[in-house]
Amino acid sequence: MLAAGSNEQQVLLQDLYDRMAPEGLTPLWEVLHALVLNEPSSPAVVHKWSYARMREYLMLAGDLISAEQAERRVLILENPGLVGQSAVVPSLYAGLQLILPGEIAPCHRHTQCALRFVMEGDGAYTTVDGEKAIMRPFDLVLTPNMQWHDHGNPTQKPMIWLDGLDIPTVRLFDASFAERLAEKVHPETVPAGDTLNRYGANLRPLKGSKADRRPASQPLFHYPFQQWRHNLVEMAANADIDPHLGHALEFINPADGGSVMPTISAHVRLIPAGFETAPRRSSDGSVFVVVEGEGTALVNGEELRLSERDVITIPSWNEVRFAASQDLILFAFSDKASQEKLNLYKEHCA
Ligand code: GTQ
């Protein structure tokens, strides 16, 4: 055996690597510690996008390209640590979408799951499998995997929402399938709000009945702000606050009580004025939207100021504390749903 680390060993090893490489073989021992980390060390970085800045660029794009020409007129929130990957954290995508008055974004469906979180505007819609979700500020709307969807804005004002998709997850599995509907707009086959009535109030049509018309695993697709804000605020008024989260409620899929979609979890929080959450890390990659209030996120000791509609991303295992100067309401989505299915999810509360 050659002396470990000797010049001779290095030269002979390099020669071996060079001979193997064309045949698709490389040495594990050169990369093992970068592959099997003792704890997460994300290539993604903590980042804040201020809403005013994003909006300015998005409106400029609105002057240059129509929603129909673009198919989806969206500015990708690309993590500065993941340049070229169209990813906000390694597993997820985020984008800011604009639909101007009178515009439509044509109907398609795909294996990627999508959520929309409304940032601005009132009364545009996403049609999901022939039913319109009329979108109001801070509503959460889903387009689960392979459900037809198109967007339109019959109002007089621009409509802007944040898209959250599992594009990088689907890319990891090489499982992207997509198709366009022949018509630009899906025929409206069900009145708006029908699904909320049937599946959105802890009720559902009896199984096997004609009224049970939505896909069994993903029936619900609209979580109105008016409802979730009310629930969060009323709960907070009476509940003991969690020291690490503040008051928090998770959106669930009524079919199974699990995450809103198989790859994406979503929740909301209320952190009362003057409260500061205790340090917490989690292995999910997250995106937060400031819905109401003001405060700061202290991430690994670095302070990010939070104002209404700002978006921040917190990749895996960064230590975060939130402090509210005014009652702070946050919306968040993350890849926790995927991680739990793979037995990967972990959190640590100090
Ligand atoms: O609205 O269907 O931001 O397919 C990226 C891909 C939005 C959408 C995005 C999409 C959509």
Coordinates of C-alpha atoms and ligand atoms in Angstrom, one line a residue:
M1 CA 0.0 0.0 0.0
L2 CA 1.3 3.5 -0.9
A3 CA 1.8 6.1 1.9
A4 CA -1.5 7.9 2.5
G5 CA -1.4 11.4 1.0
S6 CA 2.0 10.9 -0.7
N7 CA 2.7 12.5 -4.0
E8 CA 3.0 9.1 -5.6
Q9 CA -0.4 8.1 -4.3
Q10 CA -2.0 11.3 -5.6
V11 CA -0.5 10.8 -9.1
L12 CA -1.6 7.2 -9.3
L13 CA -5.1 8.0 -8.0
Q14 CA -5.5 10.9 -10.5
D15 CA -4.5 8.5 -13.3
L16 CA -7.1 6.0 -12.1
Y17 CA -9.8 8.7 -12.1
D18 CA -8.9 9.8 -15.6
R19 CA -9.1 6.3 -16.9
M20 CA -12.5 5.6 -15.2
A21 CA -14.2 8.8 -16.0
P22 CA -15.1 8.1 -19.6
E23 CA -16.8 5.0 -18.5
G24 CA -19.0 6.7 -16.0
L25 CA -17.2 5.9 -12.8
T26 CA -15.9 8.3 -10.2
P27 CA -14.5 7.8 -6.6
L28 CA -16.8 8.3 -3.7
W29 CA -14.0 9.1 -1.3
E30 CA -13.4 12.4 -3.0
V31 CA -17.0 13.6 -2.4
L32 CA -18.4 11.6 0.5
H33 CA -18.4 14.4 3.0
A34 CA -20.2 16.7 0.5
L35 CA -22.8 14.1 -0.2
V36 CA -23.6 12.9 3.3
L37 CA -23.7 16.0 5.5
N38 CA -23.9 15.8 9.2
E39 CA -26.7 18.4 9.0
P40 CA -28.3 20.4 6.2
S41 CA -26.1 23.1 4.6
S42 CA -28.3 24.5 1.9
P43 CA -26.8 26.0 -1.3
A44 CA -29.9 28.3 -1.2
V45 CA -29.6 31.5 0.8
V46 CA -31.9 33.6 3.0
H47 CA -33.3 36.3 0.8
K48 CA -36.0 39.0 0.9
W49 CA -37.9 40.4 -2.1
S50 CA -39.6 43.7 -1.4
Y51 CA -43.1 43.8 -2.9
A52 CA -42.7 47.3 -4.3
R53 CA -39.6 46.4 -6.2
M54 CA -41.0 43.2 -7.7
R55 CA -44.2 45.0 -8.6
E56 CA -42.4 47.7 -10.5
Y57 CA -40.6 45.1 -12.7
L58 CA -43.7 43.1 -13.1
M59 CA -45.7 46.1 -14.4
L60 CA -42.9 46.9 -16.8
A61 CA -43.2 43.3 -18.1
G62 CA -46.9 43.9 -18.4
D63 CA -46.2 46.7 -20.9
L64 CA -44.0 44.4 -23.0
I65 CA -45.7 41.0 -23.2
S66 CA -49.3 39.9 -22.8
A67 CA -50.4 37.1 -20.4
E68 CA -51.6 35.1 -23.5
Q69 CA -48.3 35.4 -25.4
A70 CA -46.3 34.5 -22.3
E71 CA -48.7 31.7 -21.4
R72 CA -47.9 32.7 -17.8
R73 CA -46.5 36.2 -17.2
V74 CA -44.5 35.6 -14.1
L75 CA -41.3 36.9 -12.6
I76 CA -39.5 34.0 -11.0
L77 CA -38.3 34.5 -7.4
E78 CA -35.0 32.8 -8.0
N79 CA -32.8 32.2 -5.0
P80 CA -29.5 34.0 -5.4
G81 CA -27.8 30.7 -4.3
L82 CA -29.5 28.7 -7.0
V83 CA -28.9 30.8 -10.1
G84 CA -30.2 29.3 -13.3
Q85 CA -32.4 26.7 -11.5
S86 CA -35.7 28.6 -11.3
A87 CA -35.9 27.6 -7.7
V88 CA -36.6 29.5 -4.5
V89 CA -35.3 26.6 -2.4
P90 CA -33.9 23.4 -3.9
S91 CA -37.3 21.7 -4.1
L92 CA -39.7 24.5 -4.8
Y93 CA -40.4 27.3 -7.2
A94 CA -42.0 30.7 -6.5
G95 CA -43.1 33.4 -9.0
L96 CA -45.1 36.6 -9.1
Q97 CA -47.8 36.5 -11.7
L98 CA -49.6 39.4 -13.2
I99 CA -53.0 39.3 -15.1
L100 CA -54.0 42.7 -16.4
P101 CA -57.7 43.8 -16.9
G102 CA -59.3 41.8 -19.7
E103 CA -56.4 39.3 -20.0
I104 CA -56.5 35.5 -19.8
A105 CA -53.8 33.0 -19.2
P106 CA -54.7 29.9 -21.3
C107 CA -55.8 26.6 -20.0
H108 CA -53.3 23.8 -19.3
R109 CA -52.6 21.1 -16.8
H110 CA -49.4 19.5 -15.6
T111 CA -48.0 17.1 -13.1
Q112 CA -46.6 20.0 -11.0
C113 CA -48.8 21.1 -8.1
A114 CA -49.4 24.8 -7.8
L115 CA -50.7 27.2 -5.2
R116 CA -51.6 30.9 -5.6
F117 CA -51.5 33.4 -2.8
V118 CA -53.2 36.6 -3.8
M119 CA -51.1 39.7 -3.3
E120 CA -53.1 42.4 -5.0
G121 CA -56.4 42.9 -6.9
D122 CA -59.9 41.6 -6.2
G123 CA -62.1 39.6 -8.5
A124 CA -59.9 37.8 -11.0
Y125 CA -60.2 34.1 -11.1
T126 CA -58.5 30.8 -11.5
T127 CA -60.7 28.2 -13.1
V128 CA -60.0 24.7 -11.7
D129 CA -61.5 21.8 -13.7
G130 CA -64.3 24.1 -14.9
E131 CA -65.0 25.9 -11.7
K132 CA -64.0 29.5 -11.0
A133 CA -62.3 30.4 -7.7
I134 CA -62.9 34.2 -7.5
M135 CA -59.7 35.5 -6.0
R136 CA -59.6 38.1 -3.2
P137 CA -56.5 39.5 -1.4
F138 CA -54.6 36.9 0.6
D139 CA -56.8 34.0 -0.5
L140 CA -55.0 30.7 -1.1
V141 CA -56.0 28.9 -4.2
L142 CA -54.7 25.5 -5.3
T143 CA -54.3 23.8 -8.6
P144 CA -53.4 20.3 -7.7
N145 CA -51.5 17.9 -10.0
M146 CA -53.2 17.4 -13.4
Q147 CA -56.3 19.6 -12.7
W148 CA -57.0 21.9 -15.7
H149 CA -56.5 25.6 -14.9
D150 CA -56.7 28.9 -16.6
H151 CA -56.6 32.4 -15.2
G152 CA -58.6 35.5 -16.2
N153 CA -59.1 39.1 -15.0
P154 CA -62.5 40.6 -15.8
T155 CA -61.9 43.5 -13.3
Q156 CA -60.6 47.0 -14.0
K157 CA -57.4 46.6 -11.9
P158 CA -54.3 44.4 -12.2
M159 CA -54.3 41.1 -10.4
I160 CA -51.1 39.9 -8.8
W161 CA -50.4 36.7 -6.9
L162 CA -47.5 34.6 -5.7
D163 CA -47.3 31.2 -7.4
G164 CA -45.7 28.3 -5.4
L165 CA -45.0 25.2 -7.3
D166 CA -43.1 21.9 -6.9
I167 CA -41.3 22.3 -10.2
P168 CA -37.8 21.4 -8.9
T169 CA -39.2 18.4 -7.1
V170 CA -40.9 17.1 -10.3
R171 CA -37.7 17.8 -12.2
L172 CA -35.7 15.8 -9.7
F173 CA -38.0 12.8 -10.5
D174 CA -38.1 13.4 -14.3
A175 CA -41.8 13.3 -14.0
S176 CA -43.0 16.4 -15.9
F177 CA -46.0 15.9 -18.1
A178 CA -48.1 18.8 -19.4
E179 CA -50.7 19.5 -22.0
R180 CA -52.7 22.5 -23.3
L181 CA -56.4 22.4 -23.7
A182 CA -57.6 23.0 -27.3
E183 CA -59.7 25.9 -26.1
K184 CA -58.0 28.8 -24.4
V185 CA -60.5 28.9 -21.6
H186 CA -62.0 25.9 -19.9
P187 CA -65.8 25.8 -20.2
E188 CA -67.4 26.8 -16.9
T189 CA -69.2 23.6 -15.9
V190 CA -69.9 24.3 -12.2
P191 CA -70.9 27.5 -10.5
A192 CA -68.2 29.5 -8.6
G193 CA -68.0 28.5 -5.0
D194 CA -69.6 25.1 -5.4
T195 CA -66.6 23.2 -4.2
L196 CA -66.3 25.4 -1.0
N197 CA -69.9 24.5 -0.2
R198 CA -69.5 20.8 -0.8
Y199 CA -66.0 20.2 0.7
G200 CA -64.9 23.4 2.5
A201 CA -67.0 23.4 5.6
N202 CA -66.1 20.1 7.3
L203 CA -68.8 18.5 5.3
R204 CA -68.6 16.4 2.1
P205 CA -71.0 14.8 -0.3
L206 CA -71.7 11.2 0.7
K207 CA -69.2 8.9 -1.0
G208 CA -70.6 7.3 -4.1
S209 CA -73.3 9.9 -4.5
K210 CA -73.5 12.0 -7.7
A211 CA -72.8 15.1 -5.6
D212 CA -69.3 13.8 -4.8
R213 CA -67.8 15.1 -8.0
R214 CA -64.3 16.4 -7.2
P215 CA -61.2 14.1 -7.3
A216 CA -61.2 12.0 -4.1
S217 CA -57.6 12.9 -3.1
Q218 CA -57.8 16.6 -3.8
P219 CA -61.3 17.9 -3.5
L220 CA -60.8 21.4 -2.1
F221 CA -58.9 24.2 -3.9
H222 CA -59.9 27.5 -2.2
Y223 CA -59.1 28.8 1.3
P224 CA -60.5 32.3 1.5
F225 CA -58.6 35.0 3.5
Q226 CA -61.9 36.0 5.1
Q227 CA -62.2 32.6 6.7
W228 CA -58.6 31.8 7.7
R229 CA -58.0 35.3 9.1
H230 CA -61.1 35.1 11.2
N231 CA -60.1 31.6 12.5
L232 CA -56.5 32.7 13.2
V233 CA -57.4 35.9 15.0
E234 CA -60.2 34.3 17.1
M235 CA -58.0 31.4 18.1
A236 CA -55.2 33.8 19.0
A237 CA -57.5 35.8 21.3
N238 CA -58.0 32.7 23.5
A239 CA -55.0 30.4 23.0
D240 CA -51.7 30.0 24.8
I241 CA -49.1 31.2 22.4
D242 CA -46.4 28.8 21.1
P243 CA -43.1 30.2 22.0
H244 CA -41.4 29.2 18.8
L245 CA -44.2 29.7 16.2
G246 CA -46.5 32.3 17.6
H247 CA -50.1 31.4 16.9
A248 CA -50.1 29.0 13.9
L249 CA -52.8 27.2 11.8
E250 CA -52.0 24.8 9.0
F251 CA -54.1 24.5 5.9
I252 CA -55.2 20.9 5.4
N253 CA -56.6 18.7 2.7
P254 CA -60.0 17.6 3.9
A255 CA -59.6 14.3 2.1
D256 CA -57.0 13.0 4.6
G257 CA -56.2 15.8 7.0
G258 CA -52.7 16.0 5.5
S259 CA -50.9 18.8 3.7
V260 CA -52.8 20.9 1.1
M261 CA -50.9 19.0 -1.7
P262 CA -48.6 16.0 -1.7
T263 CA -45.4 18.0 -2.0
I264 CA -46.3 21.4 -0.5
S265 CA -47.5 22.3 3.0
A266 CA -48.9 25.7 3.9
H267 CA -49.7 27.5 7.1
V268 CA -50.5 31.0 8.6
R269 CA -49.2 32.6 11.7
L270 CA -50.1 35.5 14.0
I271 CA -47.3 37.0 16.1
P272 CA -48.8 39.6 18.4
A273 CA -47.2 43.1 18.6
G274 CA -44.3 43.0 21.1
F275 CA -43.9 39.2 20.9
E276 CA -40.6 37.6 19.8
T277 CA -40.5 33.9 18.9
A278 CA -37.8 31.7 20.3
P279 CA -35.1 30.3 18.0
R280 CA -36.3 27.5 15.7
R281 CA -34.8 25.6 12.9
S282 CA -36.6 23.2 10.6
S283 CA -35.4 21.0 7.7
D284 CA -38.1 22.3 5.3
G285 CA -37.3 25.0 2.7
S286 CA -39.8 27.8 3.3
V287 CA -41.3 30.9 1.7
F288 CA -43.0 33.5 3.9
V289 CA -45.3 36.3 2.8
V290 CA -46.1 39.2 5.1
V291 CA -49.9 39.6 5.0
E292 CA -50.3 42.2 7.7
G293 CA -48.2 44.2 10.2
E294 CA -44.6 44.9 10.6
G295 CA -41.6 43.3 12.3
T296 CA -38.4 41.6 11.7
A297 CA -37.1 38.1 10.9
L298 CA -33.9 37.4 12.7
V299 CA -32.2 34.7 10.6
N300 CA -28.9 33.4 12.0
G301 CA -28.6 36.7 13.8
E302 CA -29.2 38.7 10.6
E303 CA -32.1 41.1 10.7
L304 CA -34.6 41.4 7.9
R305 CA -37.2 44.1 8.1
L306 CA -40.7 42.9 7.2
S307 CA -43.4 45.0 5.7
E308 CA -46.7 44.1 4.1
R309 CA -46.5 41.8 1.0
D310 CA -42.7 41.3 1.3
V311 CA -41.6 37.8 0.6
I312 CA -38.7 36.0 2.3
T313 CA -37.3 32.6 1.8
I314 CA -35.7 30.6 4.6
P315 CA -33.9 27.5 3.3
S316 CA -33.5 24.4 5.4
W317 CA -32.0 24.6 8.9
N318 CA -31.5 28.3 9.2
E319 CA -32.3 29.5 12.7
V320 CA -35.2 32.0 12.7
R321 CA -36.9 34.2 15.1
F322 CA -39.7 36.6 14.3
A323 CA -40.4 39.8 16.2
A324 CA -43.5 41.8 15.7
S325 CA -43.6 45.6 16.1
Q326 CA -47.3 45.5 15.0
D327 CA -49.5 42.4 15.0
L328 CA -47.8 40.3 12.3
I329 CA -49.7 37.9 10.1
L330 CA -47.6 35.6 7.9
F331 CA -48.5 33.1 5.2
A332 CA -45.9 30.3 4.5
F333 CA -45.5 27.4 2.2
S334 CA -42.7 24.8 2.3
D335 CA -41.6 21.3 1.2
K336 CA -42.4 19.8 4.7
A337 CA -45.1 17.7 3.0
S338 CA -42.5 15.9 0.8
Q339 CA -40.0 15.6 3.6
E340 CA -42.5 14.0 6.0
K341 CA -43.4 11.4 3.4
L342 CA -39.8 10.6 3.0
N343 CA -39.2 10.5 6.8
L344 CA -36.8 13.4 6.5
Y345 CA -38.5 16.2 8.3
K346 CA -36.8 17.5 11.4
E347 CA -37.1 20.6 13.6
H348 CA -35.1 21.9 16.5
C349 CA -36.5 24.4 19.0
A350 CA -34.0 26.1 21.3
Ligands
GTQ1 O1 -50.2 29.4 -13.5 O2 -50.1 27.4 -14.3 O3 -45.6 30.5 -12.0 O4 -47.8 26.5 -15.0 C1 -45.3 28.6 -13.3 C2 -45.9 27.5 -14.1 C3 -47.5 29.5 -13.0 C4 -49.6 28.4 -13.8 C5 -46.2 29.5 -12.8 C6 -47.3 27.5 -14.3 C7 -48.1 28.4 -13.7

